[in-house]
Short mmCIF file of C-alpha atoms and ligand atoms in Angstrom, two decimals:
data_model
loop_
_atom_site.label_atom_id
_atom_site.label_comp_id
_atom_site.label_asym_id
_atom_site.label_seq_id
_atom_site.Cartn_x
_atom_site.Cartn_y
_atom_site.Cartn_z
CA UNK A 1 -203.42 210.23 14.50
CA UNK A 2 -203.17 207.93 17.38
CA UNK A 3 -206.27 208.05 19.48
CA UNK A 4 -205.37 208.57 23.55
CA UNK A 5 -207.61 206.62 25.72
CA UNK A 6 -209.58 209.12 28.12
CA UNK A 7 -208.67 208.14 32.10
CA UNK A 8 -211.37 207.75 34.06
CA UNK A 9 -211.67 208.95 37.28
CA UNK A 10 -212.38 206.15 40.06
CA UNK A 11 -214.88 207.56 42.99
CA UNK A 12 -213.59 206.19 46.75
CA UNK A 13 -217.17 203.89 47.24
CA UNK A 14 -216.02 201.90 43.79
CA UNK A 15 -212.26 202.08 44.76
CA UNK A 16 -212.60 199.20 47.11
CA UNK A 17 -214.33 197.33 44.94
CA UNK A 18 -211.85 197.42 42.06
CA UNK A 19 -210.21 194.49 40.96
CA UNK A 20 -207.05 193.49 41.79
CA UNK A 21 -205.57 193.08 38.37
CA UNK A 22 -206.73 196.58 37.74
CA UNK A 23 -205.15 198.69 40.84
CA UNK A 24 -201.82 196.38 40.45
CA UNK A 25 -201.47 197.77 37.20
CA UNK A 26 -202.45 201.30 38.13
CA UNK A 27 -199.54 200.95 41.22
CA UNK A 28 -197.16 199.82 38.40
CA UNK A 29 -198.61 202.72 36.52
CA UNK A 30 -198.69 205.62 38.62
CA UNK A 31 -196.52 204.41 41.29
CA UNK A 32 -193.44 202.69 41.20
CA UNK A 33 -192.90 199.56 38.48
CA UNK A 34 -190.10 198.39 39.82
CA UNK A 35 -191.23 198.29 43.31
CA UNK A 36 -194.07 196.40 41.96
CA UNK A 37 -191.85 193.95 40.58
CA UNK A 38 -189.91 193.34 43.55
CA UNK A 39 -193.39 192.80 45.56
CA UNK A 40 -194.75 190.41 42.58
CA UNK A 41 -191.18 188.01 43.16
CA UNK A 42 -192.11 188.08 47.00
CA UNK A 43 -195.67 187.04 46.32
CA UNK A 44 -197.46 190.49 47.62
CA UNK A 45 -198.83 191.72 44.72
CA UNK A 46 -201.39 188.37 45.16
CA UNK A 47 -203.04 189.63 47.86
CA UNK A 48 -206.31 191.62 47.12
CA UNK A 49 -206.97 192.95 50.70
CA UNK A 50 -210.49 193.48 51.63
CA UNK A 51 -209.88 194.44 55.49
CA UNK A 52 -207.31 194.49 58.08
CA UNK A 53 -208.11 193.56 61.95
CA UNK A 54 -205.79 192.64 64.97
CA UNK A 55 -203.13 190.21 63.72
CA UNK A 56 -205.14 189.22 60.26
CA UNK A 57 -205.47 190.37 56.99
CA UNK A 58 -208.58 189.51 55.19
CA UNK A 59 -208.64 188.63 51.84
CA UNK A 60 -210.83 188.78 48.88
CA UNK A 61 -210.48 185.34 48.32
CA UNK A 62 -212.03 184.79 51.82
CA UNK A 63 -208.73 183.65 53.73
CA UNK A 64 -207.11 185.37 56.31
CA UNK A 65 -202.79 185.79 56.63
CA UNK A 66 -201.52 186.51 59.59
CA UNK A 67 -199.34 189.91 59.37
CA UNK A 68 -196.05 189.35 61.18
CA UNK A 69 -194.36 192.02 59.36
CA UNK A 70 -195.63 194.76 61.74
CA UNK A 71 -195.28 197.12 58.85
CA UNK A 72 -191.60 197.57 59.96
CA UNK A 73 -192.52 198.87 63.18
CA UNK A 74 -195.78 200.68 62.70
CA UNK A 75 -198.18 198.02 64.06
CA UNK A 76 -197.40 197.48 67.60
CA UNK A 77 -201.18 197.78 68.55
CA UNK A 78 -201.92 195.53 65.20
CA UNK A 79 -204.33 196.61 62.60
CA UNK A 80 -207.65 198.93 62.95
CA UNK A 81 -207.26 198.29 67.22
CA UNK A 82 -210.97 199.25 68.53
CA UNK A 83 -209.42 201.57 71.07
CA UNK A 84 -207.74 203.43 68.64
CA UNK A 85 -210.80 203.49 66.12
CA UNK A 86 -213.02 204.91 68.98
CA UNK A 87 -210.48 207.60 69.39
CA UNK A 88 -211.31 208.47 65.81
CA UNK A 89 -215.10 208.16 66.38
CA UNK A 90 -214.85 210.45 69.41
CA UNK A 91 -212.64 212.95 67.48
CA UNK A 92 -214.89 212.83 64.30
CA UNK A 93 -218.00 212.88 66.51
CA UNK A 94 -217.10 216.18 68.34
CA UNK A 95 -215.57 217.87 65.11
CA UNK A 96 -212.39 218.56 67.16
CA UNK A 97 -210.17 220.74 65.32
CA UNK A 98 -207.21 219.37 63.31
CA UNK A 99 -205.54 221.97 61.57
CA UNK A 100 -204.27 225.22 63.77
CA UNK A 101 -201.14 227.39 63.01
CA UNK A 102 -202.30 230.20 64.98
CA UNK A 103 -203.34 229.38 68.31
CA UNK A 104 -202.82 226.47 71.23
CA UNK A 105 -204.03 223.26 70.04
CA UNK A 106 -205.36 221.56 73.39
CA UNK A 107 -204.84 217.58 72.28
CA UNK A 108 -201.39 218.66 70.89
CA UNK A 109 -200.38 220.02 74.48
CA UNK A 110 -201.43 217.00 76.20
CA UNK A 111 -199.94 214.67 74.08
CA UNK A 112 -196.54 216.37 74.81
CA UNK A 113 -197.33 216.40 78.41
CA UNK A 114 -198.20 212.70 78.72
CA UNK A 115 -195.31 212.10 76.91
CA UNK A 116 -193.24 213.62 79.46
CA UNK A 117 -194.98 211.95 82.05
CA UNK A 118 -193.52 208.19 80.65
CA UNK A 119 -190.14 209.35 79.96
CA UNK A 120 -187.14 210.75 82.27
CA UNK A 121 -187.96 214.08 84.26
CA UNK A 122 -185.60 215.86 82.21
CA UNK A 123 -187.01 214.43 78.43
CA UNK A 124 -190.14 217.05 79.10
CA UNK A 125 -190.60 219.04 75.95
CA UNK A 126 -191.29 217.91 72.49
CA UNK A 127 -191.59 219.03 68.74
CA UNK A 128 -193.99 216.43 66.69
CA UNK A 129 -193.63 215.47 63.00
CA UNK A 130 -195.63 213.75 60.43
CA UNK A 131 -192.85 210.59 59.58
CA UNK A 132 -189.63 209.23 61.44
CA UNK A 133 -187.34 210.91 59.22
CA UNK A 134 -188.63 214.36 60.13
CA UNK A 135 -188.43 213.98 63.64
CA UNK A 136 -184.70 213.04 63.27
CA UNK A 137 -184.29 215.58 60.84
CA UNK A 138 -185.57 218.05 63.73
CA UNK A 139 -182.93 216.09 66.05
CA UNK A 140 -180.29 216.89 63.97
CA UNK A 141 -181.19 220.85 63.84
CA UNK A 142 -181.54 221.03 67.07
CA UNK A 143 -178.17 219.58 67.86
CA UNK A 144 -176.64 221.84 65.44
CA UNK A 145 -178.02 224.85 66.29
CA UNK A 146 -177.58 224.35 70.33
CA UNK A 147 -174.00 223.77 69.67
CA UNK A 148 -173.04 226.18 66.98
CA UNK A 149 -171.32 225.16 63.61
CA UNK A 150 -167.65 225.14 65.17
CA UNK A 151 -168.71 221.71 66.85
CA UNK A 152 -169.43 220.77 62.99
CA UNK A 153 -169.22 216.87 63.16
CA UNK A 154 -172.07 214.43 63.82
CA UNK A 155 -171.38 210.75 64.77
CA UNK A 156 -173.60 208.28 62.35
CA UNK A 157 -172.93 204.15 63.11
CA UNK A 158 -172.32 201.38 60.91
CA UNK A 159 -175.55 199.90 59.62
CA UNK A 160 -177.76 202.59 60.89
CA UNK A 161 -181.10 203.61 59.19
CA UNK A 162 -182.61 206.97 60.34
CA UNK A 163 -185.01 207.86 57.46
CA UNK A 164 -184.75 208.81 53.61
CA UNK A 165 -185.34 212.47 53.48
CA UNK A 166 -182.47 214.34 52.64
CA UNK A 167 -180.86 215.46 56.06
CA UNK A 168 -182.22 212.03 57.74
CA UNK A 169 -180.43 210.23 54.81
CA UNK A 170 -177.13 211.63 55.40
CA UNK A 171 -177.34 209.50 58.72
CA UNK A 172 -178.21 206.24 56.95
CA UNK A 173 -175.29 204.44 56.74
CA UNK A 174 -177.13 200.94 55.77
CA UNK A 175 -177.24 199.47 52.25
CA UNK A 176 -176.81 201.89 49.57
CA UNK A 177 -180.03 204.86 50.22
CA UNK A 178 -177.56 207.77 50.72
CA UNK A 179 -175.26 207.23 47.24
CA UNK A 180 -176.03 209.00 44.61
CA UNK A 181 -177.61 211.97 46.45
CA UNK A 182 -176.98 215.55 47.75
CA UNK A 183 -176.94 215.34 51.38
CA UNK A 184 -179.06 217.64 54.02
CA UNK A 185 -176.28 217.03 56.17
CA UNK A 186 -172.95 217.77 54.53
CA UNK A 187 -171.13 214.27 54.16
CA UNK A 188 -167.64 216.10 55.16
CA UNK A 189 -169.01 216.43 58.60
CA UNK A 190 -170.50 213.20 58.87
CA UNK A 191 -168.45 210.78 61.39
CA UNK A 192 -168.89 207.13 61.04
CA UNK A 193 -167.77 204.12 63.78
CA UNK A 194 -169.04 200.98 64.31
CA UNK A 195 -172.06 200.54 66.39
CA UNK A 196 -171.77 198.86 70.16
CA UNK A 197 -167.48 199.81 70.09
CA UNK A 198 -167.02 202.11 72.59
CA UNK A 199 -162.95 202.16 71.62
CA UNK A 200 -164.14 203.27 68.52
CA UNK A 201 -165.98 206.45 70.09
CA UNK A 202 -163.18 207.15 72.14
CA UNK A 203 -160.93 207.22 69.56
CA UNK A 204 -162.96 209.58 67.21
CA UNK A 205 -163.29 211.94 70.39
CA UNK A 206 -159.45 212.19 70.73
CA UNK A 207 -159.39 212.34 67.23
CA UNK A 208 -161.57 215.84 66.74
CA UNK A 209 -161.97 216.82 69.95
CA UNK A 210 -164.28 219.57 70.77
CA UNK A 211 -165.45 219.20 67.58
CA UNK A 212 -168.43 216.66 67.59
CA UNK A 213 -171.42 218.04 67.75
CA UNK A 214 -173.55 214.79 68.69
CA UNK A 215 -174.33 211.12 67.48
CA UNK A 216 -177.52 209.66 66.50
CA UNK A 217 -177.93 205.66 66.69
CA UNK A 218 -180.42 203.40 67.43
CA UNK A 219 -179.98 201.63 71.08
CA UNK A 220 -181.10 198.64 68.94
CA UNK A 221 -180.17 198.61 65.33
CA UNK A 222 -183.35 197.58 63.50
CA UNK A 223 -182.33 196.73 59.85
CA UNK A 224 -179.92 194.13 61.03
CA UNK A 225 -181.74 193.86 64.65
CA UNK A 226 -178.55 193.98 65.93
CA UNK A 227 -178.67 194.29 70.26
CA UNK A 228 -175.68 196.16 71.51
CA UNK A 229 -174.08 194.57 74.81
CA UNK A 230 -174.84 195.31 78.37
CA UNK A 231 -173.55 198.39 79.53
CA UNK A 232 -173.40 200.22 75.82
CA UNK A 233 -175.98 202.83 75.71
CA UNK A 234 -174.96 203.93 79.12
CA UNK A 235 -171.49 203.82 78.56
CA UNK A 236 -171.51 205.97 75.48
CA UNK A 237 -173.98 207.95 77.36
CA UNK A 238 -171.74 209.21 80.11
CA UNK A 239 -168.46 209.42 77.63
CA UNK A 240 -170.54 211.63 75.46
CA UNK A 241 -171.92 213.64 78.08
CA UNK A 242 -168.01 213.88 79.66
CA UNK A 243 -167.48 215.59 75.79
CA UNK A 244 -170.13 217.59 75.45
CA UNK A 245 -171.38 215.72 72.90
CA UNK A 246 -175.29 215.61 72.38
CA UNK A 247 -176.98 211.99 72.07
CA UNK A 248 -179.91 211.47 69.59
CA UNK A 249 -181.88 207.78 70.26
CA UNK A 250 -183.80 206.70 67.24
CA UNK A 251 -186.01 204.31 69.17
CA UNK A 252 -189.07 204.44 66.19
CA UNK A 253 -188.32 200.51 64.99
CA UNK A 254 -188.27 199.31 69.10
CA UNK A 255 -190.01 201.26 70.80
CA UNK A 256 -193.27 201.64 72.27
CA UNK A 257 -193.02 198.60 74.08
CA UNK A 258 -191.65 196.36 71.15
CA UNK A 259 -188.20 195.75 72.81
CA UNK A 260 -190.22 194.51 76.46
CA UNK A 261 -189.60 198.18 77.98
CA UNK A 262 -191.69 201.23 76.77
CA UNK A 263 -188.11 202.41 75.47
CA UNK A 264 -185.13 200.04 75.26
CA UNK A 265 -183.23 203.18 76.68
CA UNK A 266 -185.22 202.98 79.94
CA UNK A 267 -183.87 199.51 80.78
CA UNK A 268 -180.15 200.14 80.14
CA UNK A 269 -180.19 203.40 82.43
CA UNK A 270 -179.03 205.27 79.60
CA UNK A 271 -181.05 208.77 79.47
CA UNK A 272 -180.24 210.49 75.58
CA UNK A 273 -180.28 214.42 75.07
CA UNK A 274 -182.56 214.01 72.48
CA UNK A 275 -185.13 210.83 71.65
CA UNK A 276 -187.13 210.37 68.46
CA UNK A 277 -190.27 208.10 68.05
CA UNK A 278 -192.72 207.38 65.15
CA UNK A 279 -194.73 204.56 63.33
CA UNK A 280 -196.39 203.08 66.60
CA UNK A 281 -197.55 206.04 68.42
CA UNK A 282 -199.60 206.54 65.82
CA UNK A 283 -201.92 203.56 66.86
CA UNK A 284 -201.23 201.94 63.14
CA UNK A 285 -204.02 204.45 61.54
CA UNK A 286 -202.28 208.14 61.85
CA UNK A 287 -198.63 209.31 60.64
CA UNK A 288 -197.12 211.32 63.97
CA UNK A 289 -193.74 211.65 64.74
CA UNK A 290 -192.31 213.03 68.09
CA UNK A 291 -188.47 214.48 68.69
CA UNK A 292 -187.89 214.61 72.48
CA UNK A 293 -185.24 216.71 74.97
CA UNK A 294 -185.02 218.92 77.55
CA UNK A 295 -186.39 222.46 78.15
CA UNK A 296 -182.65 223.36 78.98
CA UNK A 297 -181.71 222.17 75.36
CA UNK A 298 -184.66 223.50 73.68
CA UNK A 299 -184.30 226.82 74.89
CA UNK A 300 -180.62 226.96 74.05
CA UNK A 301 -181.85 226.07 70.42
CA UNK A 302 -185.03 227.70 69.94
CA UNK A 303 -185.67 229.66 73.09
CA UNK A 304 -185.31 233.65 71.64
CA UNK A 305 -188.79 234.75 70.25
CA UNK A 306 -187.16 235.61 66.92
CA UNK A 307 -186.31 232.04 66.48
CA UNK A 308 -189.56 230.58 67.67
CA UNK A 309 -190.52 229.35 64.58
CA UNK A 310 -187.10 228.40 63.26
CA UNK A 311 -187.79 224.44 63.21
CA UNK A 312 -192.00 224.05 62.07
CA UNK A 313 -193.91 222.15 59.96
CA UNK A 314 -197.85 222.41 58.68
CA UNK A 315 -198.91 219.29 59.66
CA UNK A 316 -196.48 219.05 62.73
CA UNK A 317 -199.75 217.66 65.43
CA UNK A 318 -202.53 217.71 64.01
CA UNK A 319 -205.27 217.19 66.53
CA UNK A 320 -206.67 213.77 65.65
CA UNK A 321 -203.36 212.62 64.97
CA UNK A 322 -202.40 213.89 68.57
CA UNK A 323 -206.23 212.08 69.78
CA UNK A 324 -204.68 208.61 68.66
CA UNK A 325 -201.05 208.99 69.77
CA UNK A 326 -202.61 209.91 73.36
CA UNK A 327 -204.70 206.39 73.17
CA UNK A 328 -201.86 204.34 71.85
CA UNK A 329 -199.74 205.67 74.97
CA UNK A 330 -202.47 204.90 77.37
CA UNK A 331 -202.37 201.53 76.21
CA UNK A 332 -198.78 200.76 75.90
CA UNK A 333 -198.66 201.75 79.41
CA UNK A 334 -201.37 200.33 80.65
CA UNK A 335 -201.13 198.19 83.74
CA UNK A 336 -199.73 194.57 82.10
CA UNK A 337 -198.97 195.34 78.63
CA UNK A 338 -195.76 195.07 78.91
CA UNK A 339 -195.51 192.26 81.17
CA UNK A 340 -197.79 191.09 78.34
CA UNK A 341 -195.04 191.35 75.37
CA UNK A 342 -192.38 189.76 78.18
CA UNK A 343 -194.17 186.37 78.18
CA UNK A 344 -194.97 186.48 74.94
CA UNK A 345 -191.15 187.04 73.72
CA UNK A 346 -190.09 184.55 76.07
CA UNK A 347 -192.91 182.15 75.04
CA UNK A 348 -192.08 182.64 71.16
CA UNK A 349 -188.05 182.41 71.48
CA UNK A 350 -188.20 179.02 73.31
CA UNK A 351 -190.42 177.74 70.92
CA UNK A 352 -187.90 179.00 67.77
CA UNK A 353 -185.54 177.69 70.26
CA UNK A 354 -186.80 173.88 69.57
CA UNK A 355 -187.00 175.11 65.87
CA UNK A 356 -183.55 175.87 66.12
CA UNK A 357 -182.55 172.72 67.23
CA UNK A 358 -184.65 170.69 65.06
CA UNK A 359 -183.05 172.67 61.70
CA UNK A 360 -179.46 172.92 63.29
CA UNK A 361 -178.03 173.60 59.47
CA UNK A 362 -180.57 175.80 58.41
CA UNK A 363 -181.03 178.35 61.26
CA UNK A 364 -177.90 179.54 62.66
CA UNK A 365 -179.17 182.19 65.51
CA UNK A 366 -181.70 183.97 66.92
CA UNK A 367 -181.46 187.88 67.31
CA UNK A 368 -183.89 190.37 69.20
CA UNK A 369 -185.47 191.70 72.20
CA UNK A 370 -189.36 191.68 73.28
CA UNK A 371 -191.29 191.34 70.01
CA UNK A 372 -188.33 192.10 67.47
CA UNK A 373 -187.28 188.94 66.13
CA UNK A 374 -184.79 187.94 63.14
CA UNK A 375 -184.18 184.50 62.51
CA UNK A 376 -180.54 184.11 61.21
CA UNK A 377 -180.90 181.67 58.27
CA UNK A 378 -177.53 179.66 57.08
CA UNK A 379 -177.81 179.14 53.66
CA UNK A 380 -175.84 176.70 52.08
CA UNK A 381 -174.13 178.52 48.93
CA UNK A 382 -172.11 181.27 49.60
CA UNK A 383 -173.27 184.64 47.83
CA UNK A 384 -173.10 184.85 43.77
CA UNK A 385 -174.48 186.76 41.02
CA UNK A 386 -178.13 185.41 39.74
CA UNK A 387 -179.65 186.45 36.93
CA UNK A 388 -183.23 187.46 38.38
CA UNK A 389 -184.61 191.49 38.53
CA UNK A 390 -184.05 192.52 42.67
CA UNK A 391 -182.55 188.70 43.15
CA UNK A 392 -179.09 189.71 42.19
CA UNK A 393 -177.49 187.75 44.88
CA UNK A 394 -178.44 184.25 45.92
CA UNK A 395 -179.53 185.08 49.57
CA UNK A 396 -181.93 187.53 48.72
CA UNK A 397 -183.34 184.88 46.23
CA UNK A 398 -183.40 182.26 49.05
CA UNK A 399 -185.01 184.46 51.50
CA UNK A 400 -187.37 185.96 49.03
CA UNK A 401 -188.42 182.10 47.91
CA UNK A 402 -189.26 181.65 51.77
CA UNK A 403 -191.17 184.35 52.36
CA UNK A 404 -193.12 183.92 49.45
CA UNK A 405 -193.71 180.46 50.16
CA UNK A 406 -195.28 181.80 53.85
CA UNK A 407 -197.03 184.08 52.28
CA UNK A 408 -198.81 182.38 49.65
CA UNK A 409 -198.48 178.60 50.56
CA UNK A 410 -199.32 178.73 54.86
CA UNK A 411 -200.53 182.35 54.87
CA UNK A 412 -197.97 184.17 56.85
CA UNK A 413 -196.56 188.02 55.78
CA UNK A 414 -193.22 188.83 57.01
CA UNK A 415 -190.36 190.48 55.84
CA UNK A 416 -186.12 190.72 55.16
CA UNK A 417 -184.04 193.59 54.10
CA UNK A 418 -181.32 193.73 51.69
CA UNK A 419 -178.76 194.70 53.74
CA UNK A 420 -178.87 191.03 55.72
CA UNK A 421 -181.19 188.80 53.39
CA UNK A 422 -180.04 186.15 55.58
CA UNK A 423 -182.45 187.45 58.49
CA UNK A 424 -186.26 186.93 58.51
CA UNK A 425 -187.68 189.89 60.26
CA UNK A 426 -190.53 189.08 62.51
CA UNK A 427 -192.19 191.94 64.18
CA UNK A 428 -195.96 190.92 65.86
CA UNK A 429 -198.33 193.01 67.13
CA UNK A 430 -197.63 193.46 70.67
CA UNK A 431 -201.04 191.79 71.55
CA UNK A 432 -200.62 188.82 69.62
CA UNK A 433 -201.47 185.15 71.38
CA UNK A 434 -199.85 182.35 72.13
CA UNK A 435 -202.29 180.92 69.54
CA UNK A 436 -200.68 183.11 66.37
CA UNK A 437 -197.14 182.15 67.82
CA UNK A 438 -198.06 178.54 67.33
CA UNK A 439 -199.80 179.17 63.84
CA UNK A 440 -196.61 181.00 62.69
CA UNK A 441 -194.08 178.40 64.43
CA UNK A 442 -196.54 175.83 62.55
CA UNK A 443 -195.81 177.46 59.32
CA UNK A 444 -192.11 178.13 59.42
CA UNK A 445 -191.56 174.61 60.23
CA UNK A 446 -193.18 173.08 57.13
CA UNK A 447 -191.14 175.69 55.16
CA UNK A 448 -188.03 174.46 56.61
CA UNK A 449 -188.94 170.58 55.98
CA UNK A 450 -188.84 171.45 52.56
CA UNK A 451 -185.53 171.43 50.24
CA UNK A 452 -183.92 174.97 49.00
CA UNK A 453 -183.86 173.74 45.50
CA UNK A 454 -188.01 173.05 45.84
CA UNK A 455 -188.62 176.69 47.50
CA UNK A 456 -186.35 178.03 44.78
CA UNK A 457 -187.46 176.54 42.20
CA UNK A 458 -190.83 177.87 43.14
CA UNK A 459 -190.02 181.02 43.55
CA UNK A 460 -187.88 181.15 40.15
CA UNK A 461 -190.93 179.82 38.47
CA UNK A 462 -193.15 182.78 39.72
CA UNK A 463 -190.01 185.27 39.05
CA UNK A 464 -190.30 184.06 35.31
CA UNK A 465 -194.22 184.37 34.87
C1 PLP B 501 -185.00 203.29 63.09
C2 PLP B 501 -185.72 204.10 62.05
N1 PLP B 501 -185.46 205.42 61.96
C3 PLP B 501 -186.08 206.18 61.04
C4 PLP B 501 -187.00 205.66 60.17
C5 PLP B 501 -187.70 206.54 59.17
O1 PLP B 501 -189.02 206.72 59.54
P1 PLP B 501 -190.08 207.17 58.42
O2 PLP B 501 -190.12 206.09 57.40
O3 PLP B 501 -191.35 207.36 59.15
O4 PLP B 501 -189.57 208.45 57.83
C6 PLP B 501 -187.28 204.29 60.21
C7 PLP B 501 -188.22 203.69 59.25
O5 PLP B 501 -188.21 202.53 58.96
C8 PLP B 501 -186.63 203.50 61.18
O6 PLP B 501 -186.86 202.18 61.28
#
């Protein structure tokens, strides 16, 4: 009989302690092995974190990496920001309440009413989730039930990414999330046109008309950071609103001040129906969500008593969640924060700019807005087959040998997504310096003195041990 060793179980004080070979295995283990081995190739599974402040992650090892990655979005304020921390303290230190079903939470109502006071007078009444994908999900059923089923399409665009749950999934057109699965959304009724072609949404309106329910998109797609042109948002705006067709804006990648404007809508003058926000407004330390729209819409959707409690969720604003999300909006809109991310953008384009010019052949453009950056890399070799576990083409092999050389040879985190692993994703906190700019600027250009074949052969070398 084969003896089964006895798990033991690991109290939180000795959890941070524990050593690193020891929680990588139980995160292979009990997690997910293959995303393990995907963050081993890029180098992250070296990093034994001890602490996370501002711009920096501290390691173990006693050397700090600067964290451009911005956790896709969720660390415009940067890690463990002492505002937002105090806004714990003061929560934990008053025992304010956290959990209520039955009853008015207060923090929860003001929350929704600051948010109305940043937004357009008519985006005044809110319904808060946990994650992204919830609040679109509540988008969506909103949308479908203020219209009625006979309006039964929804517009998705080309390269979109709204979440991974199964209704916010059905709107994800980018890479390959949605095959393979059951939608929440039927994919019969699903609509999908290129994003920033307004011919193209013209043409699907004459095609079905009066029967499009809405469209969701992202006024700047994030996976690809793709920025439409001038005159887009508002122009689809006013065609939709011609067809009675409700607009969703997914701004939870940009905004919160990480396009330059609290919203990128706001500086297009492009109102939606509905807006959804996430990751940021939770100050980088809670998971809060927010869908946004009218009183006029809600109450078409949701306004009888006996449907009241049609669209809920347990955790939906939970009161310290709702403590921190007030806090991070103070300080997004605090006087010269923005202005704040403005010079900074402009400060850290001119100076990939001079990059740009100095590795003509390697970079080939710069995309973004504000503090969303993606260096456009031109590799040499056109795309292949490679024999290497999540390197399958030669780009995302290329790209994953440079950011692991960042990360583990100069001490820089950032990111790339499969869908364009020709685009290194930078994403700063919004309160970066001029300082970290120049360290990362520093860093990228000793990357790019070196030779593909010597960052590839690097990174093949760590793919085989
Ligand atoms: C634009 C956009 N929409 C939706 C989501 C989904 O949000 P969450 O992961 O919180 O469900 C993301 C997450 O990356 C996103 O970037």
């Amino acid at each position: 009989m084969t003896s089964k060793k006895v798990k033991s179980f690991i109290k939180l004080e000795e959890a941070i302690n524990i050593d690193q070979k020891e929680f990588n295995s139980y995160y292979r283990k009990n997690i997910n092995s293959a995303l393990f081995s995907i963050f081993k190739l890029l180098g992250f599974s070296k990093i034994d974190i001890e602490s996370a402040q501002g711009s920096f992650l501290y390691l173990k090892v006693k050397t700090k990496v600067l964290d451009f990655s911005g956790a896709c979005g969720s660390l415009n304020l940067g890690h463990n920001h002492p505002e937002i921390i105090n806004a714990e303290k003061f929560c934990h230190e008053n025992n304010t309440i956290d959990a209520l079903k039955f009853g008015v939470n207060k923090l929860q109502a003001i929350l929704a009413h600051n948010i109305s006071t940043v937004l357009p007078e008519e985006l005044d009444t809110t319904f808060f989730s946990t994650s992204g994908a919830e609040a679109n999900e509540a988008a969506i059923k909103l949308v479908t039930k203020a219209q009625g089923t006979k309006r039964k399409y929804i517009i998705r665009t080309k390269g979109s990414f709204h979440g991974k749950t199964h209704g916010a999934l059905a709107f994800t057109e980018s890479e390959n999330f949605s095959e393979g699965f059951h939608l929440g959304f039927p994919r019969e009724n699903i609509l999908t046109i290129p994003f920033n072609n307004l011919t193209a949404l013209t043409e699907i309106i004459e095609k079905y008309p009066h029967e499009i329910a809405g469209i969701i998109l992202e006024p700047i797609q994030g996976q690809d950071i793709v920025v439409p042109d001038k005159g887009y948002l508002k122009e689809l705006q006013k065609i939709c609103s011609q067809n009675n067709i409700l607009t969703i804006f997914d701004e939870y990648k940009i905004g919160l001040g990480r396009s330059g404007s609290l919203f990128y809508f706001q500086s297009q003058e492009a109102t939606p129906d509905i807006l959804t926000m996430a990751k940021s407004l939770g100050g980088g330390k809670r998971a809060i969500g927010a869908m946004v729209t009218s009183r006029s819409l809600w109450e078409k959707a949701f306004g009888k008593k006996k449907d009241a409690t049609l669209h809920s969720s347990t955790f939906s604003g939970l009161g310290g969640s709702c403590a921190v999300a007030i806090k991070s909006l103070e300080i997004f809109t605090s006087s010269n924060f923005l202005q704040n991310v403005n010079d900074l953008s402009e400060y850290f384009f001119t100076r990939l700019d001079d990059l740009k010019k100095r590795y003509p052949k390697k970079i080939s453009s710069l995309r973004g807005r504000g503090l969303i950056i993606g260096i456009e890399f031109n590799f040499p070799i056109s795309q292949q087959s490679l024999n290497i576990p999540f390197a399958k083409n030669i780009h995302i092999a290329m790209m994953g040998s440079i950011v692991r050389e960042l990360l583990l040879n100069h001490n820089v985190l950032t990111y790339f997504n499969g869908s364009s692993p020709n685009i290194l994703n930078i994403l700063p906190p919004l309160n970066t310096s001029r300082e970290e700019i120049d360290f990362f600027i520093d860093a990228l250009n000793q990357v790019l003195d070196q030779k593909y074949t010597s960052l590839i052969g690097k990174f093949c070398k760590g793919a085989i041990s």
